[in-house]
CSV table of C-alpha atoms in Angstrom, one decimal:
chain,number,residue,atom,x,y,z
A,148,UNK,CA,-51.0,-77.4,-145.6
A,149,UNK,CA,-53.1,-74.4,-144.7
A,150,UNK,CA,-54.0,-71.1,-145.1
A,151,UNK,CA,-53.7,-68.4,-142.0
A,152,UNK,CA,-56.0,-65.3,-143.1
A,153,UNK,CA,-53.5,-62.2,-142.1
A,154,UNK,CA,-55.5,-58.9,-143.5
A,155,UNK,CA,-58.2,-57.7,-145.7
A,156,UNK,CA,-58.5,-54.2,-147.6
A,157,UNK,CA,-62.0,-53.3,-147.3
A,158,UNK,CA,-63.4,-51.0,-150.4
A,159,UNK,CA,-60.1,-51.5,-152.0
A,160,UNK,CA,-61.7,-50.0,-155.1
A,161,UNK,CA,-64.4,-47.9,-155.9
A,162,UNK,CA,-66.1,-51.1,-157.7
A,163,UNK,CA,-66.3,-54.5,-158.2
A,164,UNK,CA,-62.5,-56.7,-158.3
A,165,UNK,CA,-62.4,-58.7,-161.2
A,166,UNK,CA,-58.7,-59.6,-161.8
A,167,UNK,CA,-55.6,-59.8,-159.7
A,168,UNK,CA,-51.9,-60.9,-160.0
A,169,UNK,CA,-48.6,-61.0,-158.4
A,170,UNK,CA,-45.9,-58.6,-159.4
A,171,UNK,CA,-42.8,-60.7,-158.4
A,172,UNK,CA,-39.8,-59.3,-156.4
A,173,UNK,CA,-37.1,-56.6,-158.2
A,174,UNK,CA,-33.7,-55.4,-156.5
A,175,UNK,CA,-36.1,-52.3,-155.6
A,176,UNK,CA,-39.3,-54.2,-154.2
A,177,UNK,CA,-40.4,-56.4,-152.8
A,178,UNK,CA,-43.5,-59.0,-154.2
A,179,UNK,CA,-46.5,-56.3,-155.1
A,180,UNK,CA,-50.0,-57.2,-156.0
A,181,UNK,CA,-51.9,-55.8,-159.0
A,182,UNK,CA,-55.4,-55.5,-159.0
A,183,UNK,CA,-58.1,-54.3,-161.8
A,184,UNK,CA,-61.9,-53.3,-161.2
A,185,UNK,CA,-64.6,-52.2,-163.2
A,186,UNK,CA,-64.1,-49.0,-161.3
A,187,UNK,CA,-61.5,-48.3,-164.5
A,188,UNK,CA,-58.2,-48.4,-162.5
A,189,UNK,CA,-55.5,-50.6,-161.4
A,190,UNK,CA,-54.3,-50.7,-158.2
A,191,UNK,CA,-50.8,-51.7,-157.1
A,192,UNK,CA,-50.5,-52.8,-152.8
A,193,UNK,CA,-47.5,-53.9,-150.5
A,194,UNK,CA,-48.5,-56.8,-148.6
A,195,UNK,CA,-46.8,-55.4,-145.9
A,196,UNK,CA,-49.4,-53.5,-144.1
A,197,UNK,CA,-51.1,-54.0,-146.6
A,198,UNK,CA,-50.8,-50.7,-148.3
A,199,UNK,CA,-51.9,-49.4,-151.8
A,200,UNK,CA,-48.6,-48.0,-153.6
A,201,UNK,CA,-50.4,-46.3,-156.4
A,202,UNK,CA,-53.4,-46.0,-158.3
A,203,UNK,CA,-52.9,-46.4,-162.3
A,204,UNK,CA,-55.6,-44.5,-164.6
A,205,UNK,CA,-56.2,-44.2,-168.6
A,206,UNK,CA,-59.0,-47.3,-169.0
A,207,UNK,CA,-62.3,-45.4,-169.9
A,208,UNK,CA,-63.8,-48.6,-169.0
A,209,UNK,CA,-63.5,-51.6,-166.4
A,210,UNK,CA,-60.4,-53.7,-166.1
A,211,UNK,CA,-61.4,-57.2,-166.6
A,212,UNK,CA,-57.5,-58.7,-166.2
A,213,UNK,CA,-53.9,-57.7,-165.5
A,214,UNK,CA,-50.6,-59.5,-165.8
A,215,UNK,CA,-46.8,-59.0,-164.6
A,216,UNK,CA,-44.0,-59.4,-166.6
A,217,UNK,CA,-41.6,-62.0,-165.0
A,218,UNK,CA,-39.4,-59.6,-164.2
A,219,UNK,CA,-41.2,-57.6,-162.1
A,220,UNK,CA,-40.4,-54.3,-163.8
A,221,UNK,CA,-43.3,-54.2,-166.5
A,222,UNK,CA,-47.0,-55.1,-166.3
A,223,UNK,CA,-50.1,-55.1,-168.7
A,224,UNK,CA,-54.0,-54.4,-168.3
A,225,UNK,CA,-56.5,-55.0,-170.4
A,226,UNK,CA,-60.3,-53.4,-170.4
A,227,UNK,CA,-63.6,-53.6,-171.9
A,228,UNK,CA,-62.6,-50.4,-173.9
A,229,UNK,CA,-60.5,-52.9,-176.1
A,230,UNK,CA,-57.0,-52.1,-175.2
A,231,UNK,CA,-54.3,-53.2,-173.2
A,232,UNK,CA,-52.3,-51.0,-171.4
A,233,UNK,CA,-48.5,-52.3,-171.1
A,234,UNK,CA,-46.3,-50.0,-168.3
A,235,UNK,CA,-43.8,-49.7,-166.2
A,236,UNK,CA,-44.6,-50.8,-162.8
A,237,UNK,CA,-42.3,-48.3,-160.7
A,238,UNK,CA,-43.3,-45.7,-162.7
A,239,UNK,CA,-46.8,-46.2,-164.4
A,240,UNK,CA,-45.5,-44.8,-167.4
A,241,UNK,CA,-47.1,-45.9,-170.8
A,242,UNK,CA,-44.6,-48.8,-172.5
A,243,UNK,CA,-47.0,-49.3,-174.9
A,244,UNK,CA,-50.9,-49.4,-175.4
A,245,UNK,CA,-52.5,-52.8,-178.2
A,246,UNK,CA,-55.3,-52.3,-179.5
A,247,UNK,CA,-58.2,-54.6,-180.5
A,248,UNK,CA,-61.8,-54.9,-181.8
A,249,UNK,CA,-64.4,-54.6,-178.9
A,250,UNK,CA,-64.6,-58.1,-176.7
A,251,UNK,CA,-61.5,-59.4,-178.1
A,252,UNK,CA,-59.5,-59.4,-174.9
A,253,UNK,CA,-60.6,-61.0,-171.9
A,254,UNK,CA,-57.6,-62.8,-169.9
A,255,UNK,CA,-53.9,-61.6,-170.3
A,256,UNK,CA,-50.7,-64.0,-169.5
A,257,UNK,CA,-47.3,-63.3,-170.0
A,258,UNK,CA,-45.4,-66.4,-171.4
A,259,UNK,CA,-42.9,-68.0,-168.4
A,260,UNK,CA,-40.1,-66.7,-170.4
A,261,UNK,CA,-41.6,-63.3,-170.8
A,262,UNK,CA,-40.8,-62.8,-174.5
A,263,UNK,CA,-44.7,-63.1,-175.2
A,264,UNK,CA,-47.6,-62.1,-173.8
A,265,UNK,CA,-51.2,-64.0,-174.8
A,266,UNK,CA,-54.6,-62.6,-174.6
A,267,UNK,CA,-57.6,-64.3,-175.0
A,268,UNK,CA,-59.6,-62.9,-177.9
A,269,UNK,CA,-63.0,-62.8,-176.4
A,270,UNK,CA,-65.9,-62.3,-179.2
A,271,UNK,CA,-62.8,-64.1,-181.7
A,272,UNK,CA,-62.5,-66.9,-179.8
A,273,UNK,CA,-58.9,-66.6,-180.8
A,274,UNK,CA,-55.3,-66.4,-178.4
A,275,UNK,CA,-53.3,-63.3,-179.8
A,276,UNK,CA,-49.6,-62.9,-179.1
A,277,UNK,CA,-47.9,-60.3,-178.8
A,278,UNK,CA,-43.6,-59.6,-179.1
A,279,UNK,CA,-42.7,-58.2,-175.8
A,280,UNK,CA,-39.5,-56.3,-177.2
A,281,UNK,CA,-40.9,-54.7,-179.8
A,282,UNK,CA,-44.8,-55.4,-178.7
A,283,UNK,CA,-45.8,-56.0,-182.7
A,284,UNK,CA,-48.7,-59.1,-183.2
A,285,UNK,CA,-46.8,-62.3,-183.8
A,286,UNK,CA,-49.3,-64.7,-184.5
A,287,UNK,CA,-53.2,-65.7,-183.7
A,288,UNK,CA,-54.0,-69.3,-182.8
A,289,UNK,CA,-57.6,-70.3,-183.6
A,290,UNK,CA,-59.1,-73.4,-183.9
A,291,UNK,CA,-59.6,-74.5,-187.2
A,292,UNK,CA,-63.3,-74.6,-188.5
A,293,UNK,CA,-65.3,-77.8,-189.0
A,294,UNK,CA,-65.6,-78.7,-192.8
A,295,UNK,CA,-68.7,-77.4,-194.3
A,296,UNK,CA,-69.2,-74.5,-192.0
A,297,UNK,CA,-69.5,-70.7,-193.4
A,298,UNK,CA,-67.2,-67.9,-192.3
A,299,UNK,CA,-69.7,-66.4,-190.7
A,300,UNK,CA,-70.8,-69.1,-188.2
A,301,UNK,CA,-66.7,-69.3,-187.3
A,302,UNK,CA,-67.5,-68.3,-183.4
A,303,UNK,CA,-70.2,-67.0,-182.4
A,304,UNK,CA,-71.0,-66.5,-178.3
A,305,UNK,CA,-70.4,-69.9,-177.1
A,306,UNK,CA,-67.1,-70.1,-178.4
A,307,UNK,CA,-66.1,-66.9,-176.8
A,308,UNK,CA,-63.0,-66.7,-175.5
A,309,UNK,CA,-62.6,-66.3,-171.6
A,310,UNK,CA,-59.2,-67.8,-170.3
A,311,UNK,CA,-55.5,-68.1,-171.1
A,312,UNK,CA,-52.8,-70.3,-169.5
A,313,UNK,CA,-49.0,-70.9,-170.8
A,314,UNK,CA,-47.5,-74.6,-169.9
A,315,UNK,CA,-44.2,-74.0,-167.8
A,316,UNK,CA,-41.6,-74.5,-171.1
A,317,UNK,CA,-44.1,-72.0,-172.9
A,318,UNK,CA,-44.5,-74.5,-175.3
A,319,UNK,CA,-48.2,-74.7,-174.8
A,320,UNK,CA,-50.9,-72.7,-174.4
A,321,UNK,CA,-54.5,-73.3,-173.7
A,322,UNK,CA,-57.5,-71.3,-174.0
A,323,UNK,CA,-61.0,-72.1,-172.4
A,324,UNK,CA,-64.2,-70.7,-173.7
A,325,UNK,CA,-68.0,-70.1,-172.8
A,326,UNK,CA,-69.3,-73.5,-174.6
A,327,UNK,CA,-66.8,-75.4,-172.1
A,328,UNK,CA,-64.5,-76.3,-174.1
A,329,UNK,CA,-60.7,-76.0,-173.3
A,330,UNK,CA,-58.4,-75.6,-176.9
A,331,UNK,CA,-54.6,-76.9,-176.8
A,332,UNK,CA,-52.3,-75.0,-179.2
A,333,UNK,CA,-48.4,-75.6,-180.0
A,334,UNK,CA,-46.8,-71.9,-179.5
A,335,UNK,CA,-43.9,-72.4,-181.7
A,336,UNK,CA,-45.9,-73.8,-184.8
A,337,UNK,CA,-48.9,-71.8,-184.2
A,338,UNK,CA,-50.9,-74.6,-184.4
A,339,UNK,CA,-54.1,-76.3,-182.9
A,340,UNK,CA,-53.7,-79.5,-180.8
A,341,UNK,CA,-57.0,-80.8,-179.8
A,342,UNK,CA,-59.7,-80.2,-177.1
A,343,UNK,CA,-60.0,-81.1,-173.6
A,344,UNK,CA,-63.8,-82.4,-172.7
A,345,UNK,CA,-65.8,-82.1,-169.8
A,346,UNK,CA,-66.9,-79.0,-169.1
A,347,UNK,CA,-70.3,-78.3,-169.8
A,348,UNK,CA,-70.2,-74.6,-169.0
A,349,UNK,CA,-68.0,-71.8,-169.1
A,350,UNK,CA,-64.2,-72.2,-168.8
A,351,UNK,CA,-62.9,-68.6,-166.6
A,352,UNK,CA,-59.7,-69.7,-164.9
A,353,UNK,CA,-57.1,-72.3,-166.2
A,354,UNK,CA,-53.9,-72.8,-165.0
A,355,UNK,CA,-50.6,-75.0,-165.7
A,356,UNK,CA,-48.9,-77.0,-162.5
A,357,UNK,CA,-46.3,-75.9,-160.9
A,358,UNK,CA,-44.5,-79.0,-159.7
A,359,UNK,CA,-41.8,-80.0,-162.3
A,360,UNK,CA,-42.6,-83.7,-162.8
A,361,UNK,CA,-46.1,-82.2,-163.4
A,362,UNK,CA,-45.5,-79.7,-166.1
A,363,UNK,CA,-48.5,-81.5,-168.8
A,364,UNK,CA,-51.0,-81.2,-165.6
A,365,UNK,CA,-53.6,-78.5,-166.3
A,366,UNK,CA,-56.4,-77.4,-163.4
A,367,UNK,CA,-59.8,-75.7,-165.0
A,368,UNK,CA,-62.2,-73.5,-163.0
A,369,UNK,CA,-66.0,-73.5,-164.7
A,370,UNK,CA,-69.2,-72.5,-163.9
A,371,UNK,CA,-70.5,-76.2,-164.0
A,372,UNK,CA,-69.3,-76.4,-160.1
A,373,UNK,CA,-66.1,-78.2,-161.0
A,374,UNK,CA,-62.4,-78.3,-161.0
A,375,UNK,CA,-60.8,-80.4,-163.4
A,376,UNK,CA,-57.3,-82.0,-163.5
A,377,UNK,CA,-56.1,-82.7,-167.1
A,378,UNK,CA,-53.3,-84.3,-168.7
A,379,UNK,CA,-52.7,-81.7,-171.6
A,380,UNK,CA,-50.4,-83.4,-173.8
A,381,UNK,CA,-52.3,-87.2,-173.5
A,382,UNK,CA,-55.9,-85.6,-173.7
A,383,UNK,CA,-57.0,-86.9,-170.8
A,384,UNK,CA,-58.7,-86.0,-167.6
A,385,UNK,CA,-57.2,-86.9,-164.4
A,386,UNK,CA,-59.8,-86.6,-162.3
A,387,UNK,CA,-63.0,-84.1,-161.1
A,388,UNK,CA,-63.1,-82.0,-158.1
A,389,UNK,CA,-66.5,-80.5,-156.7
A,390,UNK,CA,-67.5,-78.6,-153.5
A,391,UNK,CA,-68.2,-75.3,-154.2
A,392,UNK,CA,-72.0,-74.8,-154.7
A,393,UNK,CA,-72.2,-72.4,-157.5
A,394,UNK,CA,-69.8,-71.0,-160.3
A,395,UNK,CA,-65.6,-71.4,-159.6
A,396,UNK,CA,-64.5,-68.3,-161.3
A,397,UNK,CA,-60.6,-68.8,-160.3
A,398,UNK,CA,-58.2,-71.4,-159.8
A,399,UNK,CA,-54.5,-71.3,-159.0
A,400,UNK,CA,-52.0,-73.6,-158.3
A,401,UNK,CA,-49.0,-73.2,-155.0
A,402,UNK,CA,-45.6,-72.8,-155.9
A,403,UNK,CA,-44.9,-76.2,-154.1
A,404,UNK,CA,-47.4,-77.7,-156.6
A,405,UNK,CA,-49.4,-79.5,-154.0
A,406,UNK,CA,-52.4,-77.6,-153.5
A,407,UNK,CA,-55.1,-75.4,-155.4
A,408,UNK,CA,-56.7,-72.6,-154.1
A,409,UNK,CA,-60.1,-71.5,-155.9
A,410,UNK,CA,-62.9,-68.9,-155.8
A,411,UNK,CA,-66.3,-69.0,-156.4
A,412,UNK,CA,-69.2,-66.8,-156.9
A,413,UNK,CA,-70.9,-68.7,-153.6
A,414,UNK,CA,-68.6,-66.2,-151.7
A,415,UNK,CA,-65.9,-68.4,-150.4
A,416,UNK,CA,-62.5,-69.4,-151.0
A,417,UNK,CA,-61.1,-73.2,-150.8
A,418,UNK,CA,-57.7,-74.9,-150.4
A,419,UNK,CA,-57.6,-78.9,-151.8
A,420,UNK,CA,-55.0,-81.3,-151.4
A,421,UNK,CA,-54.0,-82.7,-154.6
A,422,UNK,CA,-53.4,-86.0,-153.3
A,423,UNK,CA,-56.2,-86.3,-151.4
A,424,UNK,CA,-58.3,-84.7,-154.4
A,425,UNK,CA,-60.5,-83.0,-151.3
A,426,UNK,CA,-60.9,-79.4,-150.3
A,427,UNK,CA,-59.4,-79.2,-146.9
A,428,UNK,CA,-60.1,-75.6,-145.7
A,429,UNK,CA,-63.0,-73.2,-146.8
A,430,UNK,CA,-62.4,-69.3,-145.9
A,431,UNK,CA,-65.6,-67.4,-145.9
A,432,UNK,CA,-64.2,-63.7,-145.4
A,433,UNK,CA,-66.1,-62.7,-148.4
A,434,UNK,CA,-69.6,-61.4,-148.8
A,435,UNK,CA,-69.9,-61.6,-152.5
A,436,UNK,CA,-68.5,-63.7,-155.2
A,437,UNK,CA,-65.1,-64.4,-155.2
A,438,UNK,CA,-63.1,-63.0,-158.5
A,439,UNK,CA,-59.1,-64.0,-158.2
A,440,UNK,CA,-57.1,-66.2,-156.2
A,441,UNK,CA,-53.6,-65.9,-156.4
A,442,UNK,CA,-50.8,-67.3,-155.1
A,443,UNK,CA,-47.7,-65.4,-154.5
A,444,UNK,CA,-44.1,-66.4,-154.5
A,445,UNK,CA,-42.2,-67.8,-152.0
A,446,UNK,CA,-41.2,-66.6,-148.8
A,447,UNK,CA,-37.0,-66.0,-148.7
A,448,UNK,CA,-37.0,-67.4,-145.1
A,449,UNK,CA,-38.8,-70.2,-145.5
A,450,UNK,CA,-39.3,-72.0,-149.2
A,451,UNK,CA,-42.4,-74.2,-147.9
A,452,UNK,CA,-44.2,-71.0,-147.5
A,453,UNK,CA,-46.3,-67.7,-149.5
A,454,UNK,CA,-48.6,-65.3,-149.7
A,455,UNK,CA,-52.2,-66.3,-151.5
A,456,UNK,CA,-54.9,-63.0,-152.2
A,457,UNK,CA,-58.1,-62.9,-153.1
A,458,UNK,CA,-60.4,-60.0,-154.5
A,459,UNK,CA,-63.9,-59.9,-155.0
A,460,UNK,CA,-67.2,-58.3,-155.9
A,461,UNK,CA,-67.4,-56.9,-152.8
A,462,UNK,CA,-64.5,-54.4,-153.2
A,463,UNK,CA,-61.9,-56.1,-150.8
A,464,UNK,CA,-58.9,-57.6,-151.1
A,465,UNK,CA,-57.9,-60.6,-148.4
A,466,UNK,CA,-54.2,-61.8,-147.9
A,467,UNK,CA,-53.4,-65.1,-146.4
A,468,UNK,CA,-50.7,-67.2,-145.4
A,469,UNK,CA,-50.1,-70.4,-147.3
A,470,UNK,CA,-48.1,-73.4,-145.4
């Protein structure tokens, strides 16, 4: 497995690139890539070329995540201005625009199944769904609080919320926070599992695997330095990866489910091998820290192969091959 660097969209915003993700294929398009800065706007490319499509407006403050709908047809945005922005992706009209209190959205997933879409409540240290076909508030999973302790101690900044991941059956969904700590909730009862240890330090970037027999596995990105392989449902860890020599602010999993890709605020980008739990390849094309990594979807001429990109602080997107 490797990844071939194909192209790289110098100043691709105006600002810095927090948050990227894949729009997947429609009868219309093909696979587009969504991208949010704190230069207020979201920015739609073609790979092919690559190209910007369109520029989307109405944040009056930095994009800090964006998600696609897995049909391909609707997308969501969420800002420091405390909304989210739900629209139509061929378009850019307005489907519908959530509000909520300032901080309380920081990471934004659409459930596998795209009947839900999750967004971890920042300062609330809560997840909130939302009802994608009538996008009303269906439930908020918090943690419970420890006996003993006042209403007003519930969160506080180290439990604040930063990152949002739905397991393949959208079942589960896990939320990892500023303290370290990664929460475990059961979607259908609303209800808290348990924790995941060993983190010590913020939690920005979880994701579920991708391989079917693998669907409990769960990869974390923290500024500790480490990725972490966890067994979701049994509690446990798997095992610790470490290379990267400052924070790992992104981590995503290939559709083949035998590599992750992550990014890191020492610039670079890294590819491991899951069985060999080792990085195997470290892309340096960046010149500041590295915000998203995202893996695309499969090629149509050959399954084993897809597009990963990366954006970054220093305004650029990168492409690359995956094989």
């Amino acid at each position: 497995m490797k990844l071939a660097p194909l192209n790289t969209v110098q100043n691709a915003h105006e600002d810095s690139i927090w948050t990227a993700a894949w729009v997947p294929e429609t009868e219309d398009s093909g696979p587009l890539l969504l991208t949010g800065s704190l230069d207020e706007t979201v920015r739609l490319w073609n790979p092919e070329g690559p190209e910007k499509v369109q520029t989307n407006t109405g944040h009056c403050l930095g994009v800090v995540s964006v998600a696609a709908h897995p049909s391909g047809r609707i997308a969501a945005s969420a800002s420091i201005d405390s909304f989210i922005r739900v629209f139509d992706v061929a378009t850019n009209n307005t489907i519908a625009t959530l509000e909520a209190p300032p901080s309380e959205v920081w990471q934004l997933q659409f459930s596998p199944q795209g009947t839900t879409l999750a967004a971890a409540g920042g300062g609330s240290a809560s997840i909130k769904l939302w009802d994608t076909a009538e996008w009303k508030l269906i439930a908020t999973l918090e943690v419970p609080r420890p006996e003993g302790q006042k209403p007003a101690e519930k969160s506080g900044s180290k439990k604040f919320a930063l990152s949002v991941a739905w397991s393949p059956d959208g079942r589960q969904i896990a939320r990892g926070a500023m303290d370290g700590t990664i929460s475990v909730f059961d979607v259908p009862r609303a209800k808290f599992m348990h924790h995941l240890e060993g983190h010590c330090m913020p939690v920005r970037s979880l994701v579920y695997s991708s391989a079917p027999l693998d669907s409990r596995v769960l990869f974390s990105a923290s500024d500790d330095g480490h990725v972490h392989v966890y067994d979701a449902e049994r509690k446990t860890m798997i095992t610790s990866m470490s290379g990267h020599s400052s924070w790992v602010l992104s981590v995503d999993v290939s559709p083949d489910g035998q590599a992750i890709v992550t990014g890191s605020s020492d610039k670079s980008v890294r590819l491991w091998d899951l069985k060999m739990r080792a990085a195997t390849q470290i892309l340096t094309g960046h010149s500041d820290q590295v915000w998203a990594v995202v893996f695309g979807p499969t090629s149509r001429t050959d399954v084993r192969a897809c597009l990963l990109a990366s954006a970054s602080d220093d305004k650029s997107v990168s492409f690359y091959k995956y094989s």
